[in-house]
Amino acid sequence: PMVLSSCDGLWDRVMWYNPLDSTNPWKQYNTGWDPSLNELSELNHTNSFWLNATTETTLRVHGRLPVTADIPLFIGWNMIGYPARDDSTYTVADLKAATGATSVEGFDPTAEYRTKVLDDSYVLNRGEGYWVHVDISVTWTVNW
């Protein structure tokens, strides 16, 4: 995917979770596979994704800054990013209030499944990905 071009050659696999595909929710792109096997062709500022870096690297993102970002959340678990210019005050409690989310998890390299439940006081950050569970489908509008 082009969004990863700033670190070309420094990763071998990227994965994204699609909650709308109940039979095969994990979409991936693997640089070692035949291109016809790769199901992930697009990432955007509302996605969160797992990237397997083969060498330490920094992902540089370029493009126009939107005024808002509408992120659809579907019943069950959703893997999302937090695309906001100001990431200094918006908490898990704010996300829950805005969406009705029942649980929010973030990355933890020491946990068995690499995630942990985040406290309501946790401040969301650009560049981090989150697992958000909702009981009803809703659109979360992130203001920049």
Backbone as a printed PyTorch tensor [residue, N CA C, xyz], in Angstrom:
tensor([[[  0.8190,  -1.2080,   0.0000],
         [  0.0000,   0.0000,   0.0000],
         [  0.8570,   1.2640,   0.0000]],

        [[  0.4460,   2.2480,  -0.7630],
         [  1.2320,   3.4620,  -0.9680],
         [  1.4770,   4.2410,   0.3220]],

        [[  0.5480,   4.1940,   1.2590],
         [  0.7140,   4.9430,   2.5000],
         [  1.9720,   4.5000,   3.2570]],

        [[  2.4700,   3.3190,   2.9570],
         [  3.6600,   2.7990,   3.6270],
         [  4.9490,   3.0660,   2.8500]],

        [[  4.8640,   3.8570,   1.7840],
         [  6.0140,   4.0490,   0.9050],
         [  7.2120,   4.7000,   1.5930]],

        [[  6.9850,   5.4560,   2.6700],
         [  8.1210,   6.1020,   3.3380],
         [  9.0290,   5.0970,   4.0350]],

        [[  8.5560,   3.8740,   4.1960],
         [  9.3970,   2.8430,   4.8190],
         [  9.4700,   1.5910,   3.9330]],

        [[  9.4200,   1.8000,   2.6260],
         [  9.5500,   0.6920,   1.6740],
         [ 10.7850,  -0.1400,   1.9720]],

        [[ 10.6160,  -1.4480,   1.8920],
         [ 11.7280,  -2.3580,   2.1020],
         [ 12.0480,  -2.6300,   3.5560]],

        [[ 11.3390,  -1.9590,   4.4780],
         [ 11.6150,  -2.1100,   5.9080],
         [ 10.4990,  -2.8240,   6.6550]],

        [[  9.5520,  -3.3780,   5.9060],
         [  8.4580,  -4.1490,   6.4840],
         [  8.1210,  -5.2870,   5.5240]],

        [[  7.4440,  -6.3110,   6.0620],
         [  7.0850,  -7.4230,   5.1870],
         [  5.6050,  -7.7980,   5.2270]],

        [[  4.8590,  -7.2440,   6.1980],
         [  3.4540,  -7.6210,   6.3020],
         [  2.6670,  -6.5290,   7.0040]],

        [[  1.4850,  -6.2310,   6.4580],
         [  0.5700,  -5.3010,   7.1010],
         [ -0.8110,  -5.9640,   7.1270]],

        [[ -1.5230,  -5.7900,   8.2530],
         [ -2.8380,  -6.4120,   8.4210],
         [ -3.8410,  -5.3960,   8.9460]],

        [[ -5.0860,  -5.5280,   8.5050],
         [ -6.1810,  -4.6900,   8.9610],
         [ -7.3880,  -5.5820,   9.2080]],

        [[ -8.1670,  -5.2610,  10.2300],
         [ -9.3420,  -6.0430,  10.6010],
         [-10.5930,  -5.3970,  10.0300]],

        [[-11.3300,  -6.1400,   9.1950],
         [-12.5650,  -5.6630,   8.5850],
         [-13.7520,  -6.3060,   9.3120]],

        [[-14.4550,  -5.5640,  10.1590],
         [-15.5490,  -6.1520,  10.9390],
         [-16.7490,  -6.5720,  10.0890]],

        [[-16.7940,  -6.1620,   8.8350],
         [-17.9220,  -6.5210,   7.9700],
         [-17.7460,  -7.8690,   7.2820]],

        [[-16.5820,  -8.4670,   7.4000],
         [-16.3270,  -9.7600,   6.7680],
         [-16.2200, -10.8240,   7.8520]],

        [[-17.3410, -11.4440,   8.1910],
         [-17.3660, -12.3920,   9.3040],
         [-16.6200, -13.6910,   8.9970]],

        [[-16.4560, -14.0480,   7.7400],
         [-15.7650, -15.2990,   7.4120],
         [-14.2550, -15.1340,   7.2980]],

        [[-13.7870, -13.9430,   6.9470],
         [-12.3560, -13.6990,   6.7980],
         [-12.0530, -12.2270,   7.1110]],

        [[-12.1310, -11.8280,   8.3840],
         [-12.0100, -10.4070,   8.7070],
         [-10.6100,  -9.8180,   8.5600]],

        [[ -9.5660, -10.6240,   8.6370],
         [ -8.2060, -10.0950,   8.5570],
         [ -7.7820,  -9.9560,   7.1020]],

        [[ -7.5690,  -8.7290,   6.6780],
         [ -7.0850,  -8.4280,   5.3360],
         [ -5.6030,  -8.1080,   5.4630]],

        [[ -4.8120,  -8.6250,   4.5560],
         [ -3.3780,  -8.4040,   4.6970],
         [ -2.6780,  -8.2390,   3.3590]],

        [[ -1.5020,  -7.6710,   3.4750],
         [ -0.6000,  -7.5250,   2.3460],
         [  0.7450,  -8.0360,   2.8190]],

        [[  1.2780,  -9.0110,   2.1100],
         [  2.5480,  -9.6070,   2.4620],
         [  3.4850,  -9.4360,   1.2760]],

        [[  4.6220,  -8.8000,   1.4980],
         [  5.5370,  -8.5090,   0.3940],
         [  6.1260,  -9.7720,  -0.2220]],

        [[  6.0950, -10.8870,   0.4750],
         [  6.6380, -12.1380,  -0.0340],
         [  5.6390, -12.9820,  -0.8080]],

        [[  4.3900, -12.5450,  -0.8520],
         [  3.3550, -13.3140,  -1.5400],
         [  3.2090, -12.8720,  -2.9840]],

        [[  2.6420, -13.7500,  -3.7850],
         [  2.2250, -13.3720,  -5.1300],
         [  1.1920, -12.2590,  -4.9730]],

        [[  1.2640, -11.1950,  -5.7540],
         [  0.3240, -10.0710,  -5.6160],
         [ -1.1520, -10.4800,  -5.6440]],

        [[ -1.4900, -11.5440,  -6.3400],
         [ -2.8910, -11.9640,  -6.4190],
         [ -3.4330, -12.4610,  -5.0800]],

        [[ -2.5630, -12.7930,  -4.1410],
         [ -2.9930, -13.2840,  -2.8340],
         [ -3.2280, -12.1730,  -1.8210]],

        [[ -2.7380, -10.9830,  -2.1080],
         [ -2.8820,  -9.8700,  -1.1710],
         [ -4.2710,  -9.2560,  -1.2660]],

        [[ -4.9530,  -9.1840,  -0.1100],
         [ -6.3150,  -8.6600,  -0.0630],
         [ -6.3830,  -7.2040,   0.3820]],

        [[ -5.3240,  -6.6950,   0.9360],
         [ -5.3120,  -5.3360,   1.4670],
         [ -4.6320,  -4.4170,   0.4630]],

        [[ -5.4070,  -3.5020,  -0.0790],
         [ -4.8380,  -2.6090,  -1.0920],
         [ -4.9350,  -1.1410,  -0.7030]],

        [[ -5.6650,  -0.8310,   0.3760],
         [ -5.8640,   0.5690,   0.7340],
         [ -5.8950,   0.7500,   2.2470]],

        [[ -5.2010,   1.7670,   2.6990],
         [ -5.2470,   2.2110,   4.0890],
         [ -5.5200,   3.7020,   4.0540]],

        [[ -6.2080,   4.2090,   5.0820],
         [ -6.4500,   5.6460,   5.1340],
         [ -6.3280,   6.1340,   6.5670]],

        [[ -6.5770,   7.4120,   6.7830],
         [ -6.3630,   8.0280,   8.0920],
         [ -7.3180,   7.5490,   9.1780]],

        [[ -8.3460,   6.7950,   8.8250],
         [ -9.2700,   6.2900,   9.8380],
         [ -8.9480,   4.8590,  10.2410]],

        [[ -8.0960,   4.1870,   9.4820],
         [ -7.7150,   2.8010,   9.7720],
         [ -6.6450,   2.7340,  10.8430]],

        [[ -6.6590,   1.6130,  11.5080],
         [ -5.5320,   1.2190,  12.3330],
         [ -5.0540,  -0.0850,  11.7180]],

        [[ -3.7730,  -0.3480,  11.7670],
         [ -3.2740,  -1.5740,  11.1460],
         [ -2.0530,  -2.0760,  11.8860]],

        [[ -1.8220,  -3.3790,  11.7630],
         [ -0.6390,  -4.0000,  12.3200],
         [  0.4050,  -4.0210,  11.2210]],

        [[  1.5790,  -3.5430,  11.5180],
         [  2.6720,  -3.5140,  10.5560],
         [  3.8440,  -4.2890,  11.1370]],

        [[  4.3170,  -5.2830,  10.4110],
         [  5.4930,  -6.0300,  10.8560],
         [  6.7260,  -5.4120,  10.2030]],

        [[  7.4170,  -4.5860,  10.9730],
         [  8.6380,  -3.9470,  10.4820],
         [  9.7900,  -4.9320,  10.6130]],

        [[ 10.5790,  -5.0480,   9.5770],
         [ 11.7390,  -5.9390,   9.6020],
         [ 12.9910,  -5.2190,  10.0920]],

        [[ 12.9180,  -3.9060,  10.1130],
         [ 13.9890,  -3.0420,  10.5980],
         [ 13.3190,  -1.8530,  11.2840]],

        [[ 13.9440,  -1.3220,  12.3120],
         [ 13.3670,  -0.1420,  12.9650],
         [ 13.2080,   0.9780,  11.9440]],

        [[ 12.0280,   1.5820,  11.9330],
         [ 11.7330,   2.6040,  10.9430],
         [ 10.7070,   3.5850,  11.4870]],

        [[ 10.5370,   4.6840,  10.7910],
         [  9.5070,   5.6630,  11.1110],
         [  8.6220,   5.8270,   9.8880]],

        [[  7.3250,   5.7140,  10.0900],
         [  6.3570,   5.8990,   9.0110],
         [  6.0340,   7.3820,   8.9170]],

        [[  6.2820,   7.9670,   7.7580],
         [  5.9760,   9.3770,   7.5270],
         [  4.7300,   9.4550,   6.6500]],

        [[  3.7620,  10.2020,   7.1230],
         [  2.4930,  10.3170,   6.4110],
         [  2.3820,  11.7070,   5.8130]],

        [[  1.9960,  11.7760,   4.5510],
         [  1.8450,  13.0310,   3.8370],
         [  0.4270,  13.1350,   3.3010]],

        [[ -0.0470,  14.3560,   3.1110],
         [ -1.3660,  14.5610,   2.5260],
         [ -2.0330,  15.7860,   3.1010]],

        [[ -3.2450,  16.0290,   2.6480],
         [ -4.0310,  17.1630,   3.1460],
         [ -4.7020,  16.7970,   4.4540]],

        [[ -4.7650,  17.7680,   5.3470],
         [ -5.4240,  17.5580,   6.6290],
         [ -6.9200,  17.8070,   6.4890]],

        [[ -7.7330,  16.8310,   6.8500],
         [ -9.1780,  17.0550,   6.8090],
         [ -9.6360,  17.8910,   8.0080]],

        [[-10.8450,  18.3970,   7.9350],
         [-11.4270,  19.1460,   9.0550],
         [-12.0290,  18.1820,  10.0660]],

        [[-12.6440,  17.1210,   9.5620],
         [-13.2080,  16.0710,  10.4100],
         [-12.9150,  14.7220,   9.7620]],

        [[-13.1040,  13.6770,  10.5350],
         [-13.0000,  12.3110,  10.0140],
         [-14.1780,  11.5320,  10.5740]],

        [[-14.9640,  10.9510,   9.6970],
         [-16.0810,  10.1080,  10.1090],
         [-15.6370,   8.6540,  10.0640]],

        [[-15.6710,   8.0080,  11.2200],
         [-15.2210,   6.6230,  11.3290],
         [-16.4210,   5.7470,  11.6610]],

        [[-16.8270,   4.8850,  10.7190],
         [-17.9450,   3.9890,  11.0140],
         [-17.5130,   2.8870,  11.9750]],

        [[-18.3050,   2.6720,  12.9910],
         [-18.0810,   1.5780,  13.9310],
         [-19.2470,   0.6110,  13.7720]],

        [[-18.9350,  -0.6510,  13.5700],
         [-19.9530,  -1.6650,  13.3440],
         [-20.0950,  -2.5450,  14.5760]],

        [[-21.2430,  -3.1560,  14.7540],
         [-21.5050,  -4.0010,  15.9200],
         [-20.3530,  -4.9840,  16.1090]],

        [[-19.8300,  -5.0230,  17.3260],
         [-18.7000,  -5.8920,  17.6480],
         [-17.4140,  -5.0940,  17.7320]],

        [[-16.3100,  -5.7450,  17.4100],
         [-14.9900,  -5.1340,  17.5200],
         [-14.6070,  -4.4080,  16.2450]],

        [[-13.9840,  -3.2470,  16.4000],
         [-13.5130,  -2.4190,  15.3000],
         [-12.0840,  -2.0140,  15.5810]],

        [[-11.2430,  -2.0520,  14.5630],
         [ -9.8450,  -1.6480,  14.6910],
         [ -9.7140,  -0.2750,  14.0370]],

        [[ -9.4630,   0.7480,  14.8550],
         [ -9.4980,   2.1230,  14.3490],
         [ -8.2530,   2.8980,  14.7510]],

        [[ -8.0650,   4.0110,  14.0780],
         [ -7.0350,   4.9610,  14.4600],
         [ -7.6840,   6.1710,  15.1070]],

        [[ -6.8750,   7.1020,  15.5440],
         [ -7.3710,   8.3610,  16.0950],
         [ -6.7440,   9.4990,  15.2980]],

        [[ -7.4000,   9.8850,  14.1960],
         [ -6.8170,  10.8830,  13.2930],
         [ -7.1770,  12.3120,  13.6600]],

        [[ -6.5820,  12.8310,  14.7070],
         [ -6.8730,  14.2010,  15.1300],
         [ -5.5790,  15.0080,  15.1860]],

        [[ -5.6700,  16.2620,  14.8770],
         [ -4.4940,  17.1290,  14.9640],
         [ -4.0970,  17.3270,  16.4230]],

        [[ -5.0910,  17.5630,  17.2850],
         [ -4.8370,  17.7680,  18.7150],
         [ -5.1320,  16.4630,  19.4410]],

        [[ -4.0960,  15.8190,  19.9370],
         [ -4.3000,  14.5580,  20.6560],
         [ -3.8840,  14.6960,  22.1290]],

        [[ -4.2000,  15.8430,  22.7070],
         [ -3.7430,  16.0980,  24.0740],
         [ -4.8080,  15.9220,  25.1540]],

        [[ -6.0850,  15.8090,  24.7560],
         [ -7.1130,  15.7960,  25.8030],
         [ -8.2250,  14.7670,  25.6160]],

        [[ -8.3820,  14.1890,  24.4410],
         [ -9.5260,  13.2930,  24.1840],
         [ -9.2560,  11.9340,  24.8200]],

        [[-10.1470,  11.5240,  25.7240],
         [ -9.9330,  10.3130,  26.5100],
         [-10.8120,   9.1580,  26.0440]],

        [[-10.5120,   7.9940,  26.5700],
         [-11.3470,   6.8110,  26.3270],
         [-12.7690,   7.0860,  26.7950]],

        [[-12.9310,   7.7870,  27.9160],
         [-14.2750,   8.1360,  28.4020],
         [-15.0130,   8.9950,  27.3830]],

        [[-14.3060,   9.9320,  26.7350],
         [-14.9220,  10.7620,  25.6910],
         [-15.3740,   9.8990,  24.5110]],

        [[-14.5300,   8.9660,  24.1080],
         [-14.8710,   8.0590,  23.0070],
         [-16.0950,   7.2230,  23.3610]],

        [[-16.1380,   6.6990,  24.5690],
         [-17.2810,   5.9010,  25.0100],
         [-18.5600,   6.7360,  25.0160]],

        [[-18.4710,   7.9680,  25.4970],
         [-19.6440,   8.8480,  25.5410],
         [-20.1460,   9.1810,  24.1380]],

        [[-19.2270,   9.3670,  23.2000],
         [-19.5900,   9.7490,  21.8310],
         [-20.1460,   8.5890,  21.0180]],

        [[-19.7640,   7.3660,  21.3650],
         [-20.1170,   6.2200,  20.5280],
         [-20.9240,   5.1360,  21.2260]],

        [[-20.9670,   5.1670,  22.5350],
         [-21.6060,   4.0770,  23.2680],
         [-20.7080,   2.8560,  23.3750]],

        [[-19.4190,   3.0100,  23.0810],
         [-18.4820,   1.8790,  23.1560],
         [-18.4960,   1.2710,  24.5490]],

        [[-18.4160,  -0.0480,  24.6000],
         [-18.4160,  -0.7530,  25.8800],
         [-17.0100,  -1.1100,  26.3400]],

        [[-16.0530,  -1.1120,  25.4010],
         [-14.6740,  -1.4270,  25.7500],
         [-13.7430,  -0.8180,  24.7170]],

        [[-12.5820,  -0.3610,  25.1870],
         [-11.5450,   0.1720,  24.3000],
         [-10.2230,  -0.4560,  24.7420]],

        [[ -9.5180,  -1.0320,  23.7750],
         [ -8.2420,  -1.6570,  24.0590],
         [ -7.1490,  -1.0250,  23.2120]],

        [[ -5.9400,  -1.0640,  23.7420],
         [ -4.7870,  -0.5300,  23.0420],
         [ -3.6400,  -1.5190,  23.0630]],

        [[ -2.5980,  -1.2080,  22.3290],
         [ -1.4480,  -2.0970,  22.1820],
         [ -0.6860,  -2.2500,  23.4880]],

        [[ -0.3190,  -3.4890,  23.7800],
         [  0.5440,  -3.8030,  24.9170],
         [  1.4490,  -4.9510,  24.4880]],

        [[  2.7220,  -4.6790,  24.2310],
         [  3.6120,  -5.7230,  23.7110],
         [  3.8290,  -6.8800,  24.6710]],

        [[  3.5020,  -6.7070,  25.9460],
         [  3.7260,  -7.7790,  26.9110],
         [  2.5010,  -8.6630,  27.1190]],

        [[  1.3450,  -8.2510,  26.6170],
         [  0.1150,  -9.0230,  26.8060],
         [  0.0550, -10.1980,  25.8290]],

        [[ -0.6580, -11.2380,  26.2060],
         [ -0.7430, -12.4420,  25.3760],
         [ -1.2140, -12.1310,  23.9550]],

        [[ -2.2710, -11.3380,  23.8360],
         [ -2.7960, -10.9880,  22.5130],
         [ -2.3780,  -9.5880,  22.0720]],

        [[ -1.4020,  -9.0130,  22.7610],
         [ -0.7970,  -7.7150,  22.4410],
         [ -1.7430,  -6.5290,  22.6350]],

        [[ -2.8040,  -6.7120,  23.4070],
         [ -3.7010,  -5.5950,  23.7300],
         [ -4.0440,  -5.6240,  25.2070]],

        [[ -4.4740,  -4.4630,  25.6960],
         [ -4.9570,  -4.3660,  27.0690],
         [ -6.1330,  -3.4010,  27.0910]],

        [[ -7.0390,  -3.5920,  28.0540],
         [ -8.1640,  -2.6850,  28.2390],
         [ -7.6020,  -1.3630,  28.7550]],

        [[ -8.0340,  -0.2720,  28.1260],
         [ -7.5530,   1.0530,  28.5200],
         [ -8.5040,   1.6910,  29.5250]],

        [[ -7.9450,   2.3420,  30.5340],
         [ -8.7420,   3.0610,  31.5240],
         [ -9.4590,   4.2270,  30.8590]],

        [[-10.5850,   4.6340,  31.4490],
         [-11.3500,   5.7560,  30.9140],
         [-10.5300,   7.0450,  30.8560]],

        [[ -9.5250,   7.1780,  31.6900],
         [ -8.7100,   8.4020,  31.7100],
         [ -7.6040,   8.3990,  30.6580]],

        [[ -7.4100,   7.2910,  29.9600],
         [ -6.3470,   7.1990,  28.9540],
         [ -6.6180,   8.1950,  27.8340]],

        [[ -5.6020,   8.9740,  27.4570],
         [ -5.7230,   9.9680,  26.3860],
         [ -5.3250,   9.3200,  25.0580]],

        [[ -6.2370,   9.4010,  24.0710],
         [ -5.9750,   8.8340,  22.7500],
         [ -4.8850,   9.6320,  22.0390]],

        [[ -4.0740,   8.9480,  21.2550],
         [ -2.9420,   9.5780,  20.5800],
         [ -2.9210,   9.2690,  19.0900]],

        [[ -2.5400,  10.2660,  18.3050],
         [ -2.2980,  10.0260,  16.8800],
         [ -1.2180,   8.9620,  16.7620]],

        [[ -1.3270,   8.1600,  15.7470],
         [ -0.3100,   7.1480,  15.5200],
         [ -0.5420,   5.8560,  16.2790]],

        [[ -1.4860,   5.8450,  17.1770],
         [ -1.8190,   4.6110,  17.8900],
         [ -3.0860,   4.0230,  17.2930]],

        [[ -3.2320,   2.7230,  17.4360],
         [ -4.4400,   2.0390,  17.0040],
         [ -5.2100,   1.5370,  18.2070]],

        [[ -6.5050,   1.3880,  18.0290],
         [ -7.3630,   0.9750,  19.1300],
         [ -8.3840,  -0.0520,  18.6570]],

        [[ -8.7060,  -0.9550,  19.5640],
         [ -9.8210,  -1.8740,  19.3710],
         [-10.9960,  -1.2890,  20.1390]],

        [[-12.1090,  -1.0770,  19.4490],
         [-13.2940,  -0.4790,  20.0660],
         [-14.4640,  -1.4330,  19.8710]],

        [[-15.1460,  -1.7560,  20.9570],
         [-16.3150,  -2.6410,  20.8960],
         [-17.5750,  -1.8080,  21.0990]],

        [[-18.5170,  -1.9600,  20.1570],
         [-19.8120,  -1.2840,  20.2700],
         [-20.9280,  -2.3070,  20.1070]],

        [[-22.0530,  -2.0370,  20.7680],
         [-23.2200,  -2.9240,  20.6790],
         [-24.1660,  -2.5300,  19.5530]],

        [[-24.0400,  -1.2900,  19.0600],
         [-24.8370,  -0.8330,  17.9190],
         [-23.9160,  -0.1060,  16.9530]],

        [[-24.2450,  -0.1530,  15.6700],
         [-23.4340,   0.5550,  14.6840],
         [-23.6290,   2.0560,  14.8440]],

        [[-22.5270,   2.7810,  14.7200],
         [-22.5490,   4.2190,  14.9220],
         [-21.3900,   4.8370,  14.1280]],

        [[-21.5160,   6.0870,  13.7770],
         [-20.4120,   6.8040,  13.1440],
         [-19.8060,   7.7520,  14.1600]],

        [[-18.5110,   7.6400,  14.3470],
         [-17.7760,   8.4860,  15.2760],
         [-17.1270,   9.5940,  14.4620]],

        [[-17.4640,  10.8480,  14.7780],
         [-16.8880,  11.9890,  14.0880],
         [-15.7580,  12.5540,  14.9330]],

        [[-14.5570,  12.5450,  14.3490],
         [-13.3850,  13.0820,  15.0260],
         [-13.1370,  14.4850,  14.4590]],

        [[-13.2160,  15.4730,  15.3270],
         [-12.9540,  16.8520,  14.9110],
         [-11.4740,  17.1530,  15.0620]],

        [[-10.9320,  17.8220,  14.0720],
         [ -9.5170,  18.1310,  14.0690],
         [ -9.2640,  19.3970,  14.8210]]])
